[in-house]
Structures are given as structure tokens and as C-alpha cells.
Short mmCIF file of C-alpha atoms in Angstrom, two decimals:
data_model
loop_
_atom_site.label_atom_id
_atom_site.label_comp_id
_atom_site.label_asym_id
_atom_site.label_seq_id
_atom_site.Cartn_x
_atom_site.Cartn_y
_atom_site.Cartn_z
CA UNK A 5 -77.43 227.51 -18.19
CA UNK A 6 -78.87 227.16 -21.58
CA UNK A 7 -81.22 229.18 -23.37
CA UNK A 8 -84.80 229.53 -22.81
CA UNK A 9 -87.10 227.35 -25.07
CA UNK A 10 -89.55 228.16 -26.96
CA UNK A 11 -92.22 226.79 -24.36
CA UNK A 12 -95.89 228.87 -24.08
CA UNK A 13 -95.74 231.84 -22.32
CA UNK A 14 -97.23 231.74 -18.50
CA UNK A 15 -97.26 235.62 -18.28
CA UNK A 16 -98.61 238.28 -21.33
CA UNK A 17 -96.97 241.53 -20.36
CA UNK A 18 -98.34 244.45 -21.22
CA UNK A 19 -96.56 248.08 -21.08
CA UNK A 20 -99.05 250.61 -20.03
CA UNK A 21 -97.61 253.73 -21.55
CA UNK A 22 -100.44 256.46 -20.48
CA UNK A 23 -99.14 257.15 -16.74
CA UNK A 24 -95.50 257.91 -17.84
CA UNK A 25 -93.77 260.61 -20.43
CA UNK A 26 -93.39 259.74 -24.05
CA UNK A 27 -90.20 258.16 -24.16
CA UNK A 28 -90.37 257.56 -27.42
CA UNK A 29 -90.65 261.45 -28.23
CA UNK A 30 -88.15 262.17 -25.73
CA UNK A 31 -85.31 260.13 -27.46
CA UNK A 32 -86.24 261.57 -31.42
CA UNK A 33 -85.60 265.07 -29.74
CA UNK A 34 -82.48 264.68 -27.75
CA UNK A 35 -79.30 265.02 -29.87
CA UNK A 36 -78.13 261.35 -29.06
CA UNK A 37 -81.52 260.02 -29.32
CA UNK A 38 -81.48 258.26 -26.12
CA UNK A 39 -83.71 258.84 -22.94
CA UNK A 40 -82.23 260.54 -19.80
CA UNK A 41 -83.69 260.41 -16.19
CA UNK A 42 -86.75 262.52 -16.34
CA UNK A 43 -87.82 264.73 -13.62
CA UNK A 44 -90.08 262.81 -11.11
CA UNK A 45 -88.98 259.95 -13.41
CA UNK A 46 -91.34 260.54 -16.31
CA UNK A 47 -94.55 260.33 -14.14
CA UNK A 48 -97.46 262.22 -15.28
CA UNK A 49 -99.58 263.96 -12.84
CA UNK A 50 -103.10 263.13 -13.54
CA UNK A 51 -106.39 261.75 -11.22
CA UNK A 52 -106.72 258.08 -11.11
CA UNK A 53 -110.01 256.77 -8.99
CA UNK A 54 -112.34 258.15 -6.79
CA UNK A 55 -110.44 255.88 -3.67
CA UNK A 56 -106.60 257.26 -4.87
CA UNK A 57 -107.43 260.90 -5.17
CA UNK A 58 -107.28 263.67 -1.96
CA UNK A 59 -110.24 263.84 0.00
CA UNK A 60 -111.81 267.05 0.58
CA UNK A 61 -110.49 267.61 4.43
CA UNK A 62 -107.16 265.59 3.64
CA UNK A 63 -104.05 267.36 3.07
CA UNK A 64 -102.88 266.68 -0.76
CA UNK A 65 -100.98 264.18 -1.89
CA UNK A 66 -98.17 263.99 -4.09
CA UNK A 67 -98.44 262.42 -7.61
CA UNK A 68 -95.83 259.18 -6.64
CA UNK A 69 -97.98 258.90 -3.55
CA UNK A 70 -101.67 259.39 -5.49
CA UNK A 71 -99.81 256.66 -8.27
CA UNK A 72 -98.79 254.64 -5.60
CA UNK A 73 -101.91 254.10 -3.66
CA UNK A 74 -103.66 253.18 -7.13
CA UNK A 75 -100.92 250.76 -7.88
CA UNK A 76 -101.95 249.03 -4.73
CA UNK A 77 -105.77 249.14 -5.55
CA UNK A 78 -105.41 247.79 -9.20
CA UNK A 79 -103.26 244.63 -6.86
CA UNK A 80 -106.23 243.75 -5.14
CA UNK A 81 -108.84 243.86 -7.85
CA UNK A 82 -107.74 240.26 -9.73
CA UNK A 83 -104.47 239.28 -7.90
CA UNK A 84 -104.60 235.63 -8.91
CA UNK A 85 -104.19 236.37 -12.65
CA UNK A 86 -103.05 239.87 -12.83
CA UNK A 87 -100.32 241.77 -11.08
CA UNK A 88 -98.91 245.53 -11.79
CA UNK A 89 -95.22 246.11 -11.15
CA UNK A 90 -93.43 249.35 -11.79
CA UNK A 91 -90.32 248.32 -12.98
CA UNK A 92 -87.31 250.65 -12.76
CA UNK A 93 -85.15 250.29 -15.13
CA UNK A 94 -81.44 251.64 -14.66
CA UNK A 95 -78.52 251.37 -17.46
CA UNK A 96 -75.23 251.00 -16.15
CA UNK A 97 -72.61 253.81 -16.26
CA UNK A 98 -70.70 254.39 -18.89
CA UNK A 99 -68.17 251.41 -19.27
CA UNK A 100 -64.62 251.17 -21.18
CA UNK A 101 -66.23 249.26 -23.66
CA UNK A 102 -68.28 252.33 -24.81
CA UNK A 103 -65.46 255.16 -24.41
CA UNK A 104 -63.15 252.73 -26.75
CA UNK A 105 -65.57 251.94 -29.43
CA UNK A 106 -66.40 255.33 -29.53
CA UNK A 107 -62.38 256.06 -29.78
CA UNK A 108 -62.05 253.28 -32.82
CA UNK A 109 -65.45 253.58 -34.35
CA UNK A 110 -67.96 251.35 -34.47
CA UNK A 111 -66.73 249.05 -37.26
CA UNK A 112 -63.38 248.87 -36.37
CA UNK A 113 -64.63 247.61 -32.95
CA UNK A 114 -66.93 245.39 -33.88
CA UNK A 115 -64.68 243.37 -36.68
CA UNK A 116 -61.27 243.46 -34.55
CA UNK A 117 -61.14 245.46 -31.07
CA UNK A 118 -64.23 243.94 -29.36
CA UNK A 119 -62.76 240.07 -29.91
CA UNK A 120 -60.08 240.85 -28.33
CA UNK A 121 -59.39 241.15 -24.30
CA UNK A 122 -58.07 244.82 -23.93
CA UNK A 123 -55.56 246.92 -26.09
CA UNK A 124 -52.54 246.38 -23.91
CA UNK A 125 -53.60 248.94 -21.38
CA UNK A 126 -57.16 248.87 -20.85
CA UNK A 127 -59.29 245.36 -20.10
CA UNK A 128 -62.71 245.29 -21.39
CA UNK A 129 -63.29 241.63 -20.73
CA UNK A 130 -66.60 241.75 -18.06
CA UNK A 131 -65.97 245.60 -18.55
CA UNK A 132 -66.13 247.64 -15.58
CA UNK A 133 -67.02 251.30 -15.13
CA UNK A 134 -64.83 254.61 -15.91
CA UNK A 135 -64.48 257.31 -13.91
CA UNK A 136 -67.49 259.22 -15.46
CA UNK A 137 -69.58 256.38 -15.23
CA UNK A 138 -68.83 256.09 -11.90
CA UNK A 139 -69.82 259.96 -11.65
CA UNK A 140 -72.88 259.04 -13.65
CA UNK A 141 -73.89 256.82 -11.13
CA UNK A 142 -73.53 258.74 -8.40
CA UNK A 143 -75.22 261.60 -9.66
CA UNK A 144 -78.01 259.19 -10.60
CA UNK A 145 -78.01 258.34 -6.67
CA UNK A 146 -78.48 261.63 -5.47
CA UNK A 147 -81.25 262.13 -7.79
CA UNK A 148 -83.18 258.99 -6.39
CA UNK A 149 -82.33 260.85 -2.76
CA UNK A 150 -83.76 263.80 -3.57
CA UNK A 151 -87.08 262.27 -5.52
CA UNK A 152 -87.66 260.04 -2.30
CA UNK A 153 -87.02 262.85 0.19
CA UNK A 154 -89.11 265.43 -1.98
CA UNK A 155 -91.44 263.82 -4.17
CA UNK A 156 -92.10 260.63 -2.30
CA UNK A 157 -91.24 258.35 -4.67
CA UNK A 158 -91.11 254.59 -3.58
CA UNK A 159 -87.90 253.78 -3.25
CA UNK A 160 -87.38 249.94 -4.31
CA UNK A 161 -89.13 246.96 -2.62
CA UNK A 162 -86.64 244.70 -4.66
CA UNK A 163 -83.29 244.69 -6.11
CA UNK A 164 -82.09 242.71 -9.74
CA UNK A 165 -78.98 243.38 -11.27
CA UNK A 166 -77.02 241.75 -14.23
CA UNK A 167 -74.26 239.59 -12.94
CA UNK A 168 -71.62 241.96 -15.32
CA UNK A 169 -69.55 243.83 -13.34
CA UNK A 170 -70.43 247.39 -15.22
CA UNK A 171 -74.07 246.36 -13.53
CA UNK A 172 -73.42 244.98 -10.32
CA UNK A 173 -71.24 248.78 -9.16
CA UNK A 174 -73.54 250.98 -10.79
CA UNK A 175 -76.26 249.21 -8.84
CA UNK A 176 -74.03 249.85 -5.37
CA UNK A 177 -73.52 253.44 -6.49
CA UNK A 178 -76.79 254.08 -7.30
CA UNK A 179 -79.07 252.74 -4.73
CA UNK A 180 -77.09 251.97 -1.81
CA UNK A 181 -77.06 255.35 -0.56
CA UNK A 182 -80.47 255.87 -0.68
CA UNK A 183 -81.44 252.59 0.46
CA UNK A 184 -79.54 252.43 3.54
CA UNK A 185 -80.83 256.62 4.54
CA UNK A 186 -84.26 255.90 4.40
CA UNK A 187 -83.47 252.86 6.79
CA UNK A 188 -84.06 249.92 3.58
CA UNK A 189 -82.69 247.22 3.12
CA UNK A 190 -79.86 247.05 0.18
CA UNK A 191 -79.30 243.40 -0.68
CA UNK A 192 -79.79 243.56 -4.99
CA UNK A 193 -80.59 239.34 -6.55
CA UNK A 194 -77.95 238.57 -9.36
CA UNK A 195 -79.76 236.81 -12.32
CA UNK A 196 -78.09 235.34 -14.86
CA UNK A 197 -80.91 236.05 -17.58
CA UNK A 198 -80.91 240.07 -17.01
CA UNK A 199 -77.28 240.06 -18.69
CA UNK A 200 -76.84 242.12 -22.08
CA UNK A 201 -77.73 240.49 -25.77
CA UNK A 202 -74.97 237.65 -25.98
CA UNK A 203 -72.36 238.75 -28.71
CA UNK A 204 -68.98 237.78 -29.16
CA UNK A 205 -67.84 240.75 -27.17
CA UNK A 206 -65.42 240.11 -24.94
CA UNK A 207 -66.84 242.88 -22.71
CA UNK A 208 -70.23 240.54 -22.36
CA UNK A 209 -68.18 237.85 -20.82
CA UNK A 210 -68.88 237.76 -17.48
CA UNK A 211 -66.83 236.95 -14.52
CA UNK A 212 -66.69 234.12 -11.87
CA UNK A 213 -69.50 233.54 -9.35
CA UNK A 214 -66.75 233.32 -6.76
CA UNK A 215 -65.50 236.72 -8.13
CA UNK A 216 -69.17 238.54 -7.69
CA UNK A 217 -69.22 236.83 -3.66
CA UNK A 218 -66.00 238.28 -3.17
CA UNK A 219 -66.46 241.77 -4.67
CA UNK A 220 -70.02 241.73 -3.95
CA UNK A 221 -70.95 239.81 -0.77
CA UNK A 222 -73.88 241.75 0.33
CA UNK A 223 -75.99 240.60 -2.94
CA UNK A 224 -78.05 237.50 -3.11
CA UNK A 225 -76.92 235.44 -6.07
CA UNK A 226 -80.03 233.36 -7.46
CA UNK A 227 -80.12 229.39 -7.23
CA UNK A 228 -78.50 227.84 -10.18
CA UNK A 229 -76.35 230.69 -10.97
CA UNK A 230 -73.00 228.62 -12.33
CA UNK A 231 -69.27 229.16 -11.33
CA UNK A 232 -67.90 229.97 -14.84
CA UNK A 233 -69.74 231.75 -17.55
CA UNK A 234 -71.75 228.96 -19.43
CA UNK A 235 -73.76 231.43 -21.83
CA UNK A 236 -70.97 233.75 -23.45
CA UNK A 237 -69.12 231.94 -26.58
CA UNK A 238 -66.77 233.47 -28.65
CA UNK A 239 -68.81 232.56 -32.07
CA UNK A 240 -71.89 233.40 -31.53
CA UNK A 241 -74.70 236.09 -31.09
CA UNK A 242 -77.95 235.71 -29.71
CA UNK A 243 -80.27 236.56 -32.15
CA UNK A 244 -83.01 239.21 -31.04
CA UNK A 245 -85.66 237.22 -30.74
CA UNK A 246 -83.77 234.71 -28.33
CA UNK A 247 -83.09 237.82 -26.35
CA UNK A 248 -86.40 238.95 -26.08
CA UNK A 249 -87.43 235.04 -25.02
CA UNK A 250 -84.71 235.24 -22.44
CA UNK A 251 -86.11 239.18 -20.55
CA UNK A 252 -89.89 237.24 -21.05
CA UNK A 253 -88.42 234.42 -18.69
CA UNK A 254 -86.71 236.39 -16.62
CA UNK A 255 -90.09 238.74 -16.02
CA UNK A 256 -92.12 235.90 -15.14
CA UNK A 257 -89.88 234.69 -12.67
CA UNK A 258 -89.73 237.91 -11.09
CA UNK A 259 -93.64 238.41 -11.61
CA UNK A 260 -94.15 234.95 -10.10
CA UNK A 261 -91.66 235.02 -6.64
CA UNK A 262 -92.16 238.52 -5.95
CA UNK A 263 -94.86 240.09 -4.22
CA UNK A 264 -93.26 243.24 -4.30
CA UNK A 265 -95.22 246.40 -6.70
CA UNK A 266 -91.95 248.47 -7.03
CA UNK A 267 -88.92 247.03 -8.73
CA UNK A 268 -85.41 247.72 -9.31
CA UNK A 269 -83.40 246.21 -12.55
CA UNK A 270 -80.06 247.57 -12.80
CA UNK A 271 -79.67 246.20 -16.56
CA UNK A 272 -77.79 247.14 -20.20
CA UNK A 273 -79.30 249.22 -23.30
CA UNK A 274 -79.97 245.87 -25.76
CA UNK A 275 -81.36 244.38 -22.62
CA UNK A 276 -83.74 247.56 -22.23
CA UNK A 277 -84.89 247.27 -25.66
CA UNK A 278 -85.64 243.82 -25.13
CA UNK A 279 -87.83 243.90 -22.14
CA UNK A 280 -90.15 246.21 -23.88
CA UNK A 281 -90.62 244.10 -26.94
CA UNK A 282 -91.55 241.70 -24.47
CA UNK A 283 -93.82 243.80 -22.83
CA UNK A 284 -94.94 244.76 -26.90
CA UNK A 285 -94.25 247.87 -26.91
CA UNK A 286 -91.69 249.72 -29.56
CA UNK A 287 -88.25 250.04 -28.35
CA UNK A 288 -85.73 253.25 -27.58
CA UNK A 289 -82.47 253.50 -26.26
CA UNK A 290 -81.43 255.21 -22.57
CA UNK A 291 -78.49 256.84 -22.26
CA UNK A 292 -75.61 255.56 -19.23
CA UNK A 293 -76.34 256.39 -16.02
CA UNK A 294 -80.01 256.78 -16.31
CA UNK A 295 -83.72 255.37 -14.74
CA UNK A 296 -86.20 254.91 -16.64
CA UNK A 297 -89.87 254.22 -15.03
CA UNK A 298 -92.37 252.03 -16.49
CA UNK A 299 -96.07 250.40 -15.49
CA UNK A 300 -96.07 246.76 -16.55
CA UNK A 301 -99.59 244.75 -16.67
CA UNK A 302 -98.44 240.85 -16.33
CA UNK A 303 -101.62 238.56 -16.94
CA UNK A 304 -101.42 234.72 -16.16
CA UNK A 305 -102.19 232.83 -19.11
CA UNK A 306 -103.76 228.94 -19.47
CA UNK A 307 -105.44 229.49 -16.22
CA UNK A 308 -108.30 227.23 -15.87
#
């Protein structure tokens, strides 16, 4: 698979910040300066129309349920050119890449340790999860079981994960649980495109399409999705801007197959950052183990 061109854009997305907490505030005052789950996911209580709020006999309604049922509305007012998808976003658990960077530092791993496959003990090539990562995650899925059973908040009507393997467990950690309680259907879509920024990591290689079927086999793996990995090379980084091309494809195929309004990506932090510079808006960084919620505005463009 090669990278996207630079072909005209058939979506403009547009990140609609006003329903959701200031992310950008809540990173500059944690100590790390990255964004952590927020209770009831960041969503801000607040009336939307006349049609979305309680009636005066009705019994009230919870925000998710209020911000649901205008989600819906705004879908029917111009479907044909303009679509609304909250997108939630989920960073992978803390991998072995990250605890041994943090170990060496940054520039020792980025000059020497992060060419190379492992340090003898530890692999980081397509690096998989440690054991608080793994906690991470599972923490993160009894948080989504809670905000379902409590808040009402819609769990998701569609699964995408990265096809590296730090993605594809924290996405089975996370949301199976919930998924399979509330009677849904778990069954995530691999896409090649939602990986991380390419680098020369070894820990952005990812593994073998027959090794996702055989660790993986309830996930749908998109058409076209090669055996080996044709993207990662050992000399070479994706430049930012090819990233950010490469999240604005990926959106429009998912804005363009999927019907659904609530949407799972189980992604990386670079690739976070990237799919809100292509939804223009200013980037910030989420911590591992963490959902983020967003409101995405995706308008059809060269329409006649």
C-alpha cells in the first residue's frame, strides 16, 4: 500500500469543539501535559433544540441521551453532503516501547535503541502491551461499563483499530467487555491507514496479516490489507504532513461506508494529533490507556 496522494479532498472535516471539555486546557494543567479520560468523557451538559430537550410531562433525560438524540437530528437535516460522527478516540496502553525509552531517554532511543529489534530480553518490534498497560486497559473498560450502565452513553456502533499489536489488545481489553454485556456486537475493522506516524522505529513495524487472523480472528480485516508490512522502511519517516494526508483518507473512508453516528478508533498519540489537524483543529497529546470524545462535522466537497 503506498501513500496517499495529494488528490482534492472529498470530505472538509470540521472539529466542533463547543459540546466537549477543553482539552486543550486540560493537558497545560496536568503534570504530563496529556489528556486523561474525563468523566462522562468530556461532555458538557448544556440544551441543544427545542425537539432534543425534556418535555414538560417526560421524565428527564440524561446529557449522552439529550446529545444523542440531537446527533441524530443534525443527520437528517442535509445527509447527502453533511454527516456528524462522534468519534472516540482511544490510545493504546502503555507499550514496551514507551517504558524503555523512558528507561534510556529519549535521545539515546531515538539515535540507537529504537533501530534496533529488542535489547536481548525485551522485543519491541510491533510492540505489544506491558502489564500496566494491560491494567490501563482494563480499567479503561470498566469505565466505558459504568458510563453506559449509568450515564447512557452510546456504546460504539463501529469498531477501527490500528493493525499494531499494542492497538489491536487494548481494543479487546477495552471494549469487548462492554460490548458483549450490553448484548453488541464486538467485531473491531483493521485499517492499515489508522497505524502510528511511520518512523524508523522498529516498534512501528507491524506484523503479518496471517499473524492478526490468528491472534485476532474475531476482527474484520479491510480489503486490500497486504500479508507483509509494505509501509514501514527502515530509512525513512513520514513527514507530518503525509501523516495528516493519510488520517484525512482514512476519515473519508470511514465517513463514506459507514452509516453509523458513534465511532470507535482504537489508535496511537502521533496518530491522535494527526486526525485533529485534519479535522483543523490544534493538537494535544492523551495519555495511555485513555478515550477521548470528539464531534466531527464532515462536509462533501465538489458536489454539483
Amino acid at each position: 500500500m503506498e501513500h496517499p496522494k495529494a488528490t482534492p479532498s472529498h470530505y472538509k472535516f470540521k472539529l466542533m469543539p463547543e459540546f466537549f471539555v477543553n482539552y486543550h486546557e486540560i493537558a497545560r494543567q496536568s503534570p504530563n501535559s496529556k489528556v486523561t479520560t474525563q468523566p462522562s468523557l468530556g461532555l458538557i451538559d448544556q440544551p441543544y433544540s427545542e425537539t432534543t430537550n425534556t418535555q414538560p410531562d417526560a421524565e428527564p433525560k440524561k446529557p449522552w441521551e439529550r446529545f444523542a438524540a440531537y446527533i441524530r437530528e443534525l443527520n437528517t437535516e442535509n445527509p447527502d453532503r453533511v454527516t456528524y460522527k462522534v468519534l472516540y478516540l482511544t490510545r493504546h496502553g502503555l507499550g514496551v516501547h514507551n517504558v524503555f525509552e523512558a528507561k534510556v531517554g529519549k535521545e539515546a532511543w531515538n539515535s540507537y535503541w529504537s533501530h534496533l529489534d529488542g535489547d536481548g530480553t525485551v522485543s519491541w518490534v510491533d510492540a505489544k502491551l506491558t502489564e500496566a498497560g494491560i491494567q490501563q486497559a482494563e480499567t479503561l473498560s470498566q469505565f466505558w461499563t459504568d458510563a453506559v450502565a449509568t450515564e447512557n452513553v452510546p456504546l460504539p456502533e463501529s469498531l477501527y483499530t490500528s493493525p499494531l499489536a499494542r492497538c489491536l489488545e487494548t481494543a479487546r481489553l477495552v471494549f469487548s467487555k462492554p460490548m458483549g454485556q450490553f448484548r453488541e456486537q464486538f467485531q473491531p475493522v483493521v485499517k492499515e491507514l489508522l497505524r502510528e506516524r511511520l518512523t524508523d522505529h522498529t516498534c512501528d513495524k507491524r506484523s503479518t496479516r496471517t499473524w492478526i487472523e490468528g491472534h485476532y480472528p474475531s476482527y474484520l480485516i479491510e480489503p486490500g490489507f497486504s500479508e507483509e508490512d509494505l509501509l514501514w522502511k527502515p530509512d525513512r519517516w513520514e513527514s507530518v504532513e503525509k501523516h495528516v494526508a493519510r488520517k484525512q483518507k482514512v476519515l473519508e473512508e470511514i465517513f463514506a461506508q459507514d452509516s453509523s453516528s458513534f465511532i470507535s478508533m482504537t489508535v496511537h498519540s502521533y496518530a491522535i494529533s494527526a486526525i485533529l489537524r485534519a479535522c483543523g483543529y490544534e493538537e494535544f497529546r492523551v495519555r495511555e490507556g485513555s478515550t477521548i470524545a470528539l464531534l466531527v462535522r464532515g462536509e462533501r466537497v465538489g458536489l454539483s
